[in-house]
PDB file of C-alpha atoms in Angstrom:
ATOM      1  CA  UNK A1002      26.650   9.021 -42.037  1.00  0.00           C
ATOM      2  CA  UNK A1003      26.543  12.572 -41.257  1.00  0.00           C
ATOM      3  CA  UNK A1004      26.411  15.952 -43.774  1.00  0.00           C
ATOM      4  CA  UNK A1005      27.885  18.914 -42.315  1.00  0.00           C
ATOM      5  CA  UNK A1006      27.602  22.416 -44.054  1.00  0.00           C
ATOM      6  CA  UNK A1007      29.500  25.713 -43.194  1.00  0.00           C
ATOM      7  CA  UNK A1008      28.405  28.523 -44.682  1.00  0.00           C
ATOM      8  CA  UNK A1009      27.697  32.564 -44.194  1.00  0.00           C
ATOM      9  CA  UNK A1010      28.838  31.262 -40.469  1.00  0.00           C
ATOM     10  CA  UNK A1011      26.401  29.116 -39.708  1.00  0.00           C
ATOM     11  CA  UNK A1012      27.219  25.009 -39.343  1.00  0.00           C
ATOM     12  CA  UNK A1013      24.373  22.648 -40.153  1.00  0.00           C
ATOM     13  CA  UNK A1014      24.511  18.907 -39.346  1.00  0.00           C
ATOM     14  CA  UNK A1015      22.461  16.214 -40.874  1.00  0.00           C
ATOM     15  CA  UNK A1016      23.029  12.798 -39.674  1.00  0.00           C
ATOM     16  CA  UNK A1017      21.344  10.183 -42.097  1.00  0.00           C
ATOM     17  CA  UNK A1018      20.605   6.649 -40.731  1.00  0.00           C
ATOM     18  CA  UNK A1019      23.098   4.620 -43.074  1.00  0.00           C
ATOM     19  CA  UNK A1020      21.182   1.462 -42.791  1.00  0.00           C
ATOM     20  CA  UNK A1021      18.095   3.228 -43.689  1.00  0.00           C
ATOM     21  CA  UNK A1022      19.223   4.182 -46.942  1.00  0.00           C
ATOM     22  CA  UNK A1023      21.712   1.737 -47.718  1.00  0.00           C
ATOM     23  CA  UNK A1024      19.377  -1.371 -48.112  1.00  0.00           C
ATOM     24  CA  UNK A1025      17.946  -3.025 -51.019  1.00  0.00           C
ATOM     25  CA  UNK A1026      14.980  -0.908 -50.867  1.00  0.00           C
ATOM     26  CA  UNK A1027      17.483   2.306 -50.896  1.00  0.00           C
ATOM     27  CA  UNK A1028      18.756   0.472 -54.183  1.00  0.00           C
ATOM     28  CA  UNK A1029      15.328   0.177 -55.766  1.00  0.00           C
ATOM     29  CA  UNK A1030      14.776   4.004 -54.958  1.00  0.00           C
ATOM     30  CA  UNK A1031      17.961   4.920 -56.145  1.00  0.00           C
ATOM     31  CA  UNK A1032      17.472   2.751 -59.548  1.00  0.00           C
ATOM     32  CA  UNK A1033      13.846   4.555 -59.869  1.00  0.00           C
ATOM     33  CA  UNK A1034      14.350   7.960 -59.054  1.00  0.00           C
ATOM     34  CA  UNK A1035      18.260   8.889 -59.313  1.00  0.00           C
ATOM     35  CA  UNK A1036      19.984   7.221 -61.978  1.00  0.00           C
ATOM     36  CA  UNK A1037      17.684   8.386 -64.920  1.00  0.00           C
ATOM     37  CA  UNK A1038      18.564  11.857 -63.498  1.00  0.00           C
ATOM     38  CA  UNK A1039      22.081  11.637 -63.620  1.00  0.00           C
ATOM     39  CA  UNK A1040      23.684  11.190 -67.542  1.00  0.00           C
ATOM     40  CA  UNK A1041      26.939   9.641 -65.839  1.00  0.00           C
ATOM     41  CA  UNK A1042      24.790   6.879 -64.090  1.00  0.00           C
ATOM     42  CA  UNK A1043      22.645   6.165 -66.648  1.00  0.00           C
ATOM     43  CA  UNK A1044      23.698   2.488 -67.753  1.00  0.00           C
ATOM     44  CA  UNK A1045      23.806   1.370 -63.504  1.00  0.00           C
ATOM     45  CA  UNK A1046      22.018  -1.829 -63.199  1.00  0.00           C
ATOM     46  CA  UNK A1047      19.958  -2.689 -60.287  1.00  0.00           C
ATOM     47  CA  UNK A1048      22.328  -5.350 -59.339  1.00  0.00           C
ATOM     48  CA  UNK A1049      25.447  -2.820 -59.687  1.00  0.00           C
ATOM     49  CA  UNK A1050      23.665  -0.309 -57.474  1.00  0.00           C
ATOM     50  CA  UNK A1051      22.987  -2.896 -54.932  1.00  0.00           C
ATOM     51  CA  UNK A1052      26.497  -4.378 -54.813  1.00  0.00           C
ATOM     52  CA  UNK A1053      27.874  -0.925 -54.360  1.00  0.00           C
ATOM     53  CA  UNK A1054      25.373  -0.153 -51.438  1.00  0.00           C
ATOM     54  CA  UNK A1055      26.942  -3.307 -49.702  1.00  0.00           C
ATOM     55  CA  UNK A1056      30.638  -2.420 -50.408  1.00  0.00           C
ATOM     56  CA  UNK A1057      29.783   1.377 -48.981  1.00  0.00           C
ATOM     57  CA  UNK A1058      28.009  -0.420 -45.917  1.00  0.00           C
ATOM     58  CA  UNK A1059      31.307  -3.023 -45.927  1.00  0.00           C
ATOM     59  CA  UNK A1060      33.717   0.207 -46.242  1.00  0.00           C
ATOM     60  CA  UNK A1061      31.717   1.954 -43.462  1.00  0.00           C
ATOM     61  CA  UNK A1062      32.265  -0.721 -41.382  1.00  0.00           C
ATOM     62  CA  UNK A1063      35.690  -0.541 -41.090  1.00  0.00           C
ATOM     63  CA  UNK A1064      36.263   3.235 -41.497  1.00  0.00           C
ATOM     64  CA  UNK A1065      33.080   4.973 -39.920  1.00  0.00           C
ATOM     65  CA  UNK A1066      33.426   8.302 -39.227  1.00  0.00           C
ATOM     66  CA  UNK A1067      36.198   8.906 -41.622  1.00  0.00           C
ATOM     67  CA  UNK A1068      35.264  11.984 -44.096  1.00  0.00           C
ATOM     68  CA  UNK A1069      34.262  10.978 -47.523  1.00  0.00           C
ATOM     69  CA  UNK A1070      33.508  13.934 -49.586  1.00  0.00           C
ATOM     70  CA  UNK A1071      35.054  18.068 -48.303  1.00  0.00           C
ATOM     71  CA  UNK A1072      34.829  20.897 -50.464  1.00  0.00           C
ATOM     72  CA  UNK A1073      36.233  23.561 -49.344  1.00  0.00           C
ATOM     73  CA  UNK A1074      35.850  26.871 -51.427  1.00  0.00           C
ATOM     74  CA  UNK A1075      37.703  29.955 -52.140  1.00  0.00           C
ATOM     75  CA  UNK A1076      35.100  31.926 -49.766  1.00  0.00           C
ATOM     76  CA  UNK A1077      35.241  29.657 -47.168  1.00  0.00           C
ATOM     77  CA  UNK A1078      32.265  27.514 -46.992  1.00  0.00           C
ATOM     78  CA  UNK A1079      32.433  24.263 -46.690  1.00  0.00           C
ATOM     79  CA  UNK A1080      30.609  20.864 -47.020  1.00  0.00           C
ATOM     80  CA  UNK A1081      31.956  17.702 -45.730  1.00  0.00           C
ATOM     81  CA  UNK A1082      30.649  14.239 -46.012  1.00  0.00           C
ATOM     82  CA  UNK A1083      31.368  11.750 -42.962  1.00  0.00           C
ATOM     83  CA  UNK A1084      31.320   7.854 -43.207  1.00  0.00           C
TER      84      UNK A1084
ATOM     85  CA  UNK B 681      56.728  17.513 -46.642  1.00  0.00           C
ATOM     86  CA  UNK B 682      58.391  18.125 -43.605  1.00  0.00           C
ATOM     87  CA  UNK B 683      56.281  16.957 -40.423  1.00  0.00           C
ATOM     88  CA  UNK B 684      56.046  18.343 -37.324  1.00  0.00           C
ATOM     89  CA  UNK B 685      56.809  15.699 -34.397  1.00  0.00           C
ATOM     90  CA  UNK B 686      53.624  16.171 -32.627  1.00  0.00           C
ATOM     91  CA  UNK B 687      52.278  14.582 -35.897  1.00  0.00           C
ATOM     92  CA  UNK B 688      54.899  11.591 -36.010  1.00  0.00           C
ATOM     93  CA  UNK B 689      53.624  11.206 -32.341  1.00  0.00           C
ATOM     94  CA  UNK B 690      50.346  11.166 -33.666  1.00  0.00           C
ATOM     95  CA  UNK B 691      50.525   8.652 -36.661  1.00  0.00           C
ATOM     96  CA  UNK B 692      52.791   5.894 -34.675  1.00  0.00           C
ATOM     97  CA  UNK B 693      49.853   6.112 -31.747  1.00  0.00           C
ATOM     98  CA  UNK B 694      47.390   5.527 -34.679  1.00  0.00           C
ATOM     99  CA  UNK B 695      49.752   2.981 -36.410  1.00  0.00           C
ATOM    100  CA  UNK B 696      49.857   0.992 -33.203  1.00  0.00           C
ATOM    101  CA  UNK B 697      46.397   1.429 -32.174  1.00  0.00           C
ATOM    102  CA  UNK B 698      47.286   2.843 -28.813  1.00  0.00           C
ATOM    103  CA  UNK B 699      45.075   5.359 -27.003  1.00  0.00           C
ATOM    104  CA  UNK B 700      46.474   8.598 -25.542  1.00  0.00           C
ATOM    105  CA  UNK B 701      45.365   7.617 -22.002  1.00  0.00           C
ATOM    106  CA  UNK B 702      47.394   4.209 -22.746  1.00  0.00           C
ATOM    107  CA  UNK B 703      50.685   5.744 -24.253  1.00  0.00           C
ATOM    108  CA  UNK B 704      49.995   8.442 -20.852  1.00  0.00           C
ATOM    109  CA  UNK B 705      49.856   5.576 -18.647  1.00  0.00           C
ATOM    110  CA  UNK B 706      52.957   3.780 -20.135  1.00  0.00           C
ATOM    111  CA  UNK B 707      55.109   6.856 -20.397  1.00  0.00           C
ATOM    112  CA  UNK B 708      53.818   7.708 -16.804  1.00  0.00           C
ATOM    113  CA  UNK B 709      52.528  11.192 -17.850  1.00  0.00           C
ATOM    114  CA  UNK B 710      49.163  13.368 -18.344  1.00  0.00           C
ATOM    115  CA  UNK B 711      46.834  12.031 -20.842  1.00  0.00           C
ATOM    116  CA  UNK B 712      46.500  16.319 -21.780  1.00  0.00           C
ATOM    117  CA  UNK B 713      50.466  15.908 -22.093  1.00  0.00           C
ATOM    118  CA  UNK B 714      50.438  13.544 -24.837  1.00  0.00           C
ATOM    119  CA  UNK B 715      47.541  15.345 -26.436  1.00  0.00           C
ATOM    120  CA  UNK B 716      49.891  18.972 -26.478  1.00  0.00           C
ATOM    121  CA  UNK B 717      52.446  16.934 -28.045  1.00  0.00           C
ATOM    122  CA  UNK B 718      50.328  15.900 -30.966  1.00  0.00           C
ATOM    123  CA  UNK B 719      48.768  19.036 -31.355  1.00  0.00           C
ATOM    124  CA  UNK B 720      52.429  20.699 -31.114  1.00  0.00           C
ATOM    125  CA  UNK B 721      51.444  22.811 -28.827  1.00  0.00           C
ATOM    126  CA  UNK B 722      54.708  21.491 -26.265  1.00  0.00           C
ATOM    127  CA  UNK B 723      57.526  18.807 -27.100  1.00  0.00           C
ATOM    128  CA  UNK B 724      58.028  15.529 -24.300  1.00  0.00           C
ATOM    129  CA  UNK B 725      60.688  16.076 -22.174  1.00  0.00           C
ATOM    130  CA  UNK B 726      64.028  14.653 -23.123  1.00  0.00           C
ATOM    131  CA  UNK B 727      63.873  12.473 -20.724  1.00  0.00           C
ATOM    132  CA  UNK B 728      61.439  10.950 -22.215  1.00  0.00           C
ATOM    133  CA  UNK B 729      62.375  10.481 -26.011  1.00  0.00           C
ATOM    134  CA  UNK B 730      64.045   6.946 -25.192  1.00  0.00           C
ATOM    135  CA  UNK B 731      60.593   5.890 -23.896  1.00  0.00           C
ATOM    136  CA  UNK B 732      58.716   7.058 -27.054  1.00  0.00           C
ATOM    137  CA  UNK B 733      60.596   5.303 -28.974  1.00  0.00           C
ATOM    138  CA  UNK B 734      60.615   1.982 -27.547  1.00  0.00           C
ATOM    139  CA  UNK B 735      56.979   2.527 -26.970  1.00  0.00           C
ATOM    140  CA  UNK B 736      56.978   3.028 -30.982  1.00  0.00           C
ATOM    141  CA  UNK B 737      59.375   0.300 -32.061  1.00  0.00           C
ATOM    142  CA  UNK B 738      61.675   3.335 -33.757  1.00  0.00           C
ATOM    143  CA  UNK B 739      64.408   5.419 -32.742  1.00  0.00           C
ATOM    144  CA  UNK B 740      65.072   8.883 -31.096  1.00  0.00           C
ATOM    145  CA  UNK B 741      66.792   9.876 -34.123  1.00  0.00           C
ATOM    146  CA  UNK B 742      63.792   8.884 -36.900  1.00  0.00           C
ATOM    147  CA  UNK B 743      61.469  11.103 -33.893  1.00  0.00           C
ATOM    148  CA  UNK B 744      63.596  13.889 -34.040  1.00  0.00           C
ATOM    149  CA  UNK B 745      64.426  13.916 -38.111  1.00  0.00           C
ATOM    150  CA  UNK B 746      63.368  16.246 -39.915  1.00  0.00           C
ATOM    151  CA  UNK B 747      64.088  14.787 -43.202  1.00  0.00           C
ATOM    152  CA  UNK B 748      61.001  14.618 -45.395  1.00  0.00           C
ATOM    153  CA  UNK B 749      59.533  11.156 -46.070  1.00  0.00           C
ATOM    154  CA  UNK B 750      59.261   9.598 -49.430  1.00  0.00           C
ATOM    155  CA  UNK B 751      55.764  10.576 -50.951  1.00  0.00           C
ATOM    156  CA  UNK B 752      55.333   7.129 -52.735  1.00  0.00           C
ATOM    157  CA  UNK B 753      56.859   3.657 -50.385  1.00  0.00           C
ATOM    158  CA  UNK B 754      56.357   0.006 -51.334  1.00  0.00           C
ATOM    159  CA  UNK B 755      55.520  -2.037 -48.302  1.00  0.00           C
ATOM    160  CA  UNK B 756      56.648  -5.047 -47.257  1.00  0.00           C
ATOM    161  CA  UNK B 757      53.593  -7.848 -47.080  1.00  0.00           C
ATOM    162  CA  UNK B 758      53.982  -7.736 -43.477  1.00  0.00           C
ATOM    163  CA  UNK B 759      53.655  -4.147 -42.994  1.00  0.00           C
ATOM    164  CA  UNK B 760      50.718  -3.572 -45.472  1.00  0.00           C
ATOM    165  CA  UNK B 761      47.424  -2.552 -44.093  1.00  0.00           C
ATOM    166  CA  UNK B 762      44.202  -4.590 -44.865  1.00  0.00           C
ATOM    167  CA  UNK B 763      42.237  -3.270 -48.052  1.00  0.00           C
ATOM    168  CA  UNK B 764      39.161  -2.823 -46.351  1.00  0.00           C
ATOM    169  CA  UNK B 765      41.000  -0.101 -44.164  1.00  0.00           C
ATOM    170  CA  UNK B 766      42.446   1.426 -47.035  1.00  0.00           C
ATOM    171  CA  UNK B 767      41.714   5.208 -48.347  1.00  0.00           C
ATOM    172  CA  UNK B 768      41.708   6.153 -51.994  1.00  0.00           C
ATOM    173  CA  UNK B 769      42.319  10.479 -51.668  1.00  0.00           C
ATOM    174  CA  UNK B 770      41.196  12.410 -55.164  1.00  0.00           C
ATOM    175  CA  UNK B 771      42.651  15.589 -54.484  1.00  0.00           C
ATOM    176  CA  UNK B 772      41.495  18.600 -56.275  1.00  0.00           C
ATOM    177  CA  UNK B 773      42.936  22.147 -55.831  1.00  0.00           C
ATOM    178  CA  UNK B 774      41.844  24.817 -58.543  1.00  0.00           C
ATOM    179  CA  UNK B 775      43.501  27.263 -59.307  1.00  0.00           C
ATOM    180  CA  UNK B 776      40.550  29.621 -58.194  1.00  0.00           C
ATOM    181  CA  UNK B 777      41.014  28.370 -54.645  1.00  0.00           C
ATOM    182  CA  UNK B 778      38.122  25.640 -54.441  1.00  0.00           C
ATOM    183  CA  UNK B 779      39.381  22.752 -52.837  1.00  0.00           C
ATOM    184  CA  UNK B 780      38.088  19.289 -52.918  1.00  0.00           C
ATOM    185  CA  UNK B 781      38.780  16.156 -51.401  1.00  0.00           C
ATOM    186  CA  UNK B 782      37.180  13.045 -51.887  1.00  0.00           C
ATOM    187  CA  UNK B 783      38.409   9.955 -49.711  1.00  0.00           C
ATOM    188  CA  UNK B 784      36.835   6.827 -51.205  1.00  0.00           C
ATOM    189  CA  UNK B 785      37.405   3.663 -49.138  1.00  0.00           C
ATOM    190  CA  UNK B 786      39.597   1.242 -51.354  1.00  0.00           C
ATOM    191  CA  UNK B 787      36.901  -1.337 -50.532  1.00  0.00           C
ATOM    192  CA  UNK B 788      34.285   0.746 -52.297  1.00  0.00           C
ATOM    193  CA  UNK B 789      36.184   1.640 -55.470  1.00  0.00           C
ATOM    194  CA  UNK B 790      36.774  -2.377 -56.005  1.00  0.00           C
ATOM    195  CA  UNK B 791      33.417  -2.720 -55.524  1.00  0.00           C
ATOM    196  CA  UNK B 792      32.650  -0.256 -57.940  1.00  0.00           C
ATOM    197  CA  UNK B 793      35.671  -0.996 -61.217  1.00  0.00           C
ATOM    198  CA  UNK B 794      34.204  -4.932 -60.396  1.00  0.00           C
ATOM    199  CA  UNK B 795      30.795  -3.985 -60.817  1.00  0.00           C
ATOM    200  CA  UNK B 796      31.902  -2.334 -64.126  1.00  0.00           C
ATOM    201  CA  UNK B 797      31.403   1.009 -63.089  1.00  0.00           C
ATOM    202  CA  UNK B 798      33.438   4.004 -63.454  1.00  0.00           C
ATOM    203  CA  UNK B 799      34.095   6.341 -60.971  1.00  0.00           C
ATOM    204  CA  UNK B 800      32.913  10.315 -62.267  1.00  0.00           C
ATOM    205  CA  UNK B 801      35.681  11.305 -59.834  1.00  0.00           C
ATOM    206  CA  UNK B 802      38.030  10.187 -62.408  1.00  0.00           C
ATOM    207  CA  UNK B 803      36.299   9.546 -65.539  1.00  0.00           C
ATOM    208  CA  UNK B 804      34.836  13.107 -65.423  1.00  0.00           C
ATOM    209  CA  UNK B 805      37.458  14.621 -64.548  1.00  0.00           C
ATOM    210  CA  UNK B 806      39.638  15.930 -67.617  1.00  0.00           C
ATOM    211  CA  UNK B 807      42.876  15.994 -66.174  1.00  0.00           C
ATOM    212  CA  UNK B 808      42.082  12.285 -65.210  1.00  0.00           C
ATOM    213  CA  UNK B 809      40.712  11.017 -68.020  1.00  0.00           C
ATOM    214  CA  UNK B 810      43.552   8.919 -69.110  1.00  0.00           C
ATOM    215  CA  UNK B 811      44.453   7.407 -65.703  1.00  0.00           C
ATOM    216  CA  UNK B 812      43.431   3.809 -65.423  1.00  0.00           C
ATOM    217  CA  UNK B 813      42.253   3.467 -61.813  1.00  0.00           C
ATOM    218  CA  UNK B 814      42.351  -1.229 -62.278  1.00  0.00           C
ATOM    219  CA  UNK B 815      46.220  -0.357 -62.768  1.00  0.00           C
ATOM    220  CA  UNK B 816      46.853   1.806 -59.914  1.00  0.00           C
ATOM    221  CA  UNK B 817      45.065  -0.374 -57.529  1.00  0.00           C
ATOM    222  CA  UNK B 818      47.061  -3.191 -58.971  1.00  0.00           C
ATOM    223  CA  UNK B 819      49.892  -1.249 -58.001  1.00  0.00           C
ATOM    224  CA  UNK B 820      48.374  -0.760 -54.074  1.00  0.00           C
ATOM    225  CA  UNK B 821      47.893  -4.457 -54.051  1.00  0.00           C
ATOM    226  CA  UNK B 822      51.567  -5.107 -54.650  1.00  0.00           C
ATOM    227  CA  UNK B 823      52.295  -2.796 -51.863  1.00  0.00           C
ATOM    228  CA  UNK B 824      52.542   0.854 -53.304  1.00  0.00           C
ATOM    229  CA  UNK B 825      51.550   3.999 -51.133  1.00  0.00           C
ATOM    230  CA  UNK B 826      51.309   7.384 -51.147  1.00  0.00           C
ATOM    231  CA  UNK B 827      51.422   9.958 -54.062  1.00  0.00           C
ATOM    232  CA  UNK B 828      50.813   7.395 -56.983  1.00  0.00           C
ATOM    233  CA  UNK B 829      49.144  10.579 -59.388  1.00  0.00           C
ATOM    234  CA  UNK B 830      49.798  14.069 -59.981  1.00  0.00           C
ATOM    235  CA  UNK B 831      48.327  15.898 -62.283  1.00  0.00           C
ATOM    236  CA  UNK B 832      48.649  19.688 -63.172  1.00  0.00           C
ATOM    237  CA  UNK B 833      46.208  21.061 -65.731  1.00  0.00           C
ATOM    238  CA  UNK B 834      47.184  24.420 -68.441  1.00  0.00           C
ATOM    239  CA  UNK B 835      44.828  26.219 -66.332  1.00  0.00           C
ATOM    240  CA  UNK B 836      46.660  25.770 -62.920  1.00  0.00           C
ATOM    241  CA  UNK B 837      44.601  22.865 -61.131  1.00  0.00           C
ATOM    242  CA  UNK B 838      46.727  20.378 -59.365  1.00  0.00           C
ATOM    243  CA  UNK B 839      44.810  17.008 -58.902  1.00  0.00           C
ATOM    244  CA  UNK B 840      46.498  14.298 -56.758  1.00  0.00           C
ATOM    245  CA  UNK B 841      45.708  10.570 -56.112  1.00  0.00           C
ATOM    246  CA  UNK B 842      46.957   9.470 -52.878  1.00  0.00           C
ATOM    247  CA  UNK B 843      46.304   5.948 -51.276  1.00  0.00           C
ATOM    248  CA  UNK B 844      47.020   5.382 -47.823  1.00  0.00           C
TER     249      UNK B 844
END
């Protein structure tokens, strides 16, 4: 999985080790630390956040390096989100 | 939308799974050949065109037409792609010029409506709200492609659900 950012002209990359992140222990961190922050996650179960870690890991799979998330705004920076 | 035949060269190489040094080698060209064509930036000889399109399984005439193709197709079951390869496009242009696209693998949003989850793509987005994602996949599963929402809000955003 990669992040890359465009903006004021300069490009940052950050790759991020999928498997790293995407793992059981990912889910536990995720369940801890991220869903109580976000109001539109918070009923996510452990389980659900798990199961959805193996579907992206599934989905990654078959379509890596496809991007996910780009935003492109009206002044021209841009973030995009690769598989 | 009308497309550009360096970009119906482009999605039939993808569509077969062909490689631009293969289709090169078949067509007995430059590998840099076949990438100008895709990029536009020159047309295959004339010459050629019967090639291409036996190399394609389609016909000089569906190369060369400029017709624009249906935004939303139902597939035959023999033609449809697997799920897991499957792309679920939210498309969101504002009317202040922010654009935003999010291309969730099909896979992943089953995943998440069996899971019970909603996705915030959709659920959090007004001009969404109403749109019941189980149905529209229901509709993918029976074969449907393309354009299956379009939604333009009061204040000039144009969201778009594509599945391809």
């Amino acid at each position: 999985m990669q992040i890359h950012v465009n903006a004021n002209g300069r490009n940052i990359y950050i790759p991020i080790p999928t498997h790293l992140v995407f793992n059981s222990l990912g889910a536990l961190l995720v369940q801890k630390f991220v869903v109580p922050q976000v109001d539109s996650l918070s009923e996510m179960t452990y389980a659900q956040t798990r199961t959805l870690m193996r579907g992206f890991c599934r989905a990654r799979r078959h379509l890596k390096g496809q991007p996910l998330v780009d935003v492109e705004s009206a002044n021209g920076e841009k973030v995009q989100i690769f598989l | 939308m009308e497309q550009s035949l360096g970009k119906k060269l482009f999605a039939l190489r993808r569509e077969h799974g062909l490689t631009q040094d293969t289709v090169a080698e078949r067509l007995g060209v430059s590998p840099q050949a076949v990438s100008k064509w895709e990029n536009d930036s020159s047309c295959p000889d004339v010459m050629l065109l019967p090639q291409i399109a036996q190399l394609y399984n389609t016909t000089i005439d569906a190369l060369l037409n400029n017709n624009p193709e249906p935004e939303v197709a139902i597939l035959p079951a023999e033609k449809r792609k697997n799920t897991d390869d499957m792309i679920l496009h939210i498309i969101v242009n504002s009317s202040n010029g922010d654009k935003v696209r999010v291309n969730l693998p099909l896979v992943l949003v089953k995943t998440a409506l069996e899971v019970g989850l909603s996705l915030p793509q959709v659920a959090g987005n007004p001009n969404l709200q109403n749109i019941d994602l189980e149905k529209v996949l229901l509709l993918v599963d029976r074969g449907l492609i393309g354009k299956l929402v379009e939604v333009e809000s009061a204040n000039g955003d144009i969201v778009e659900i594509v599945v391809e």
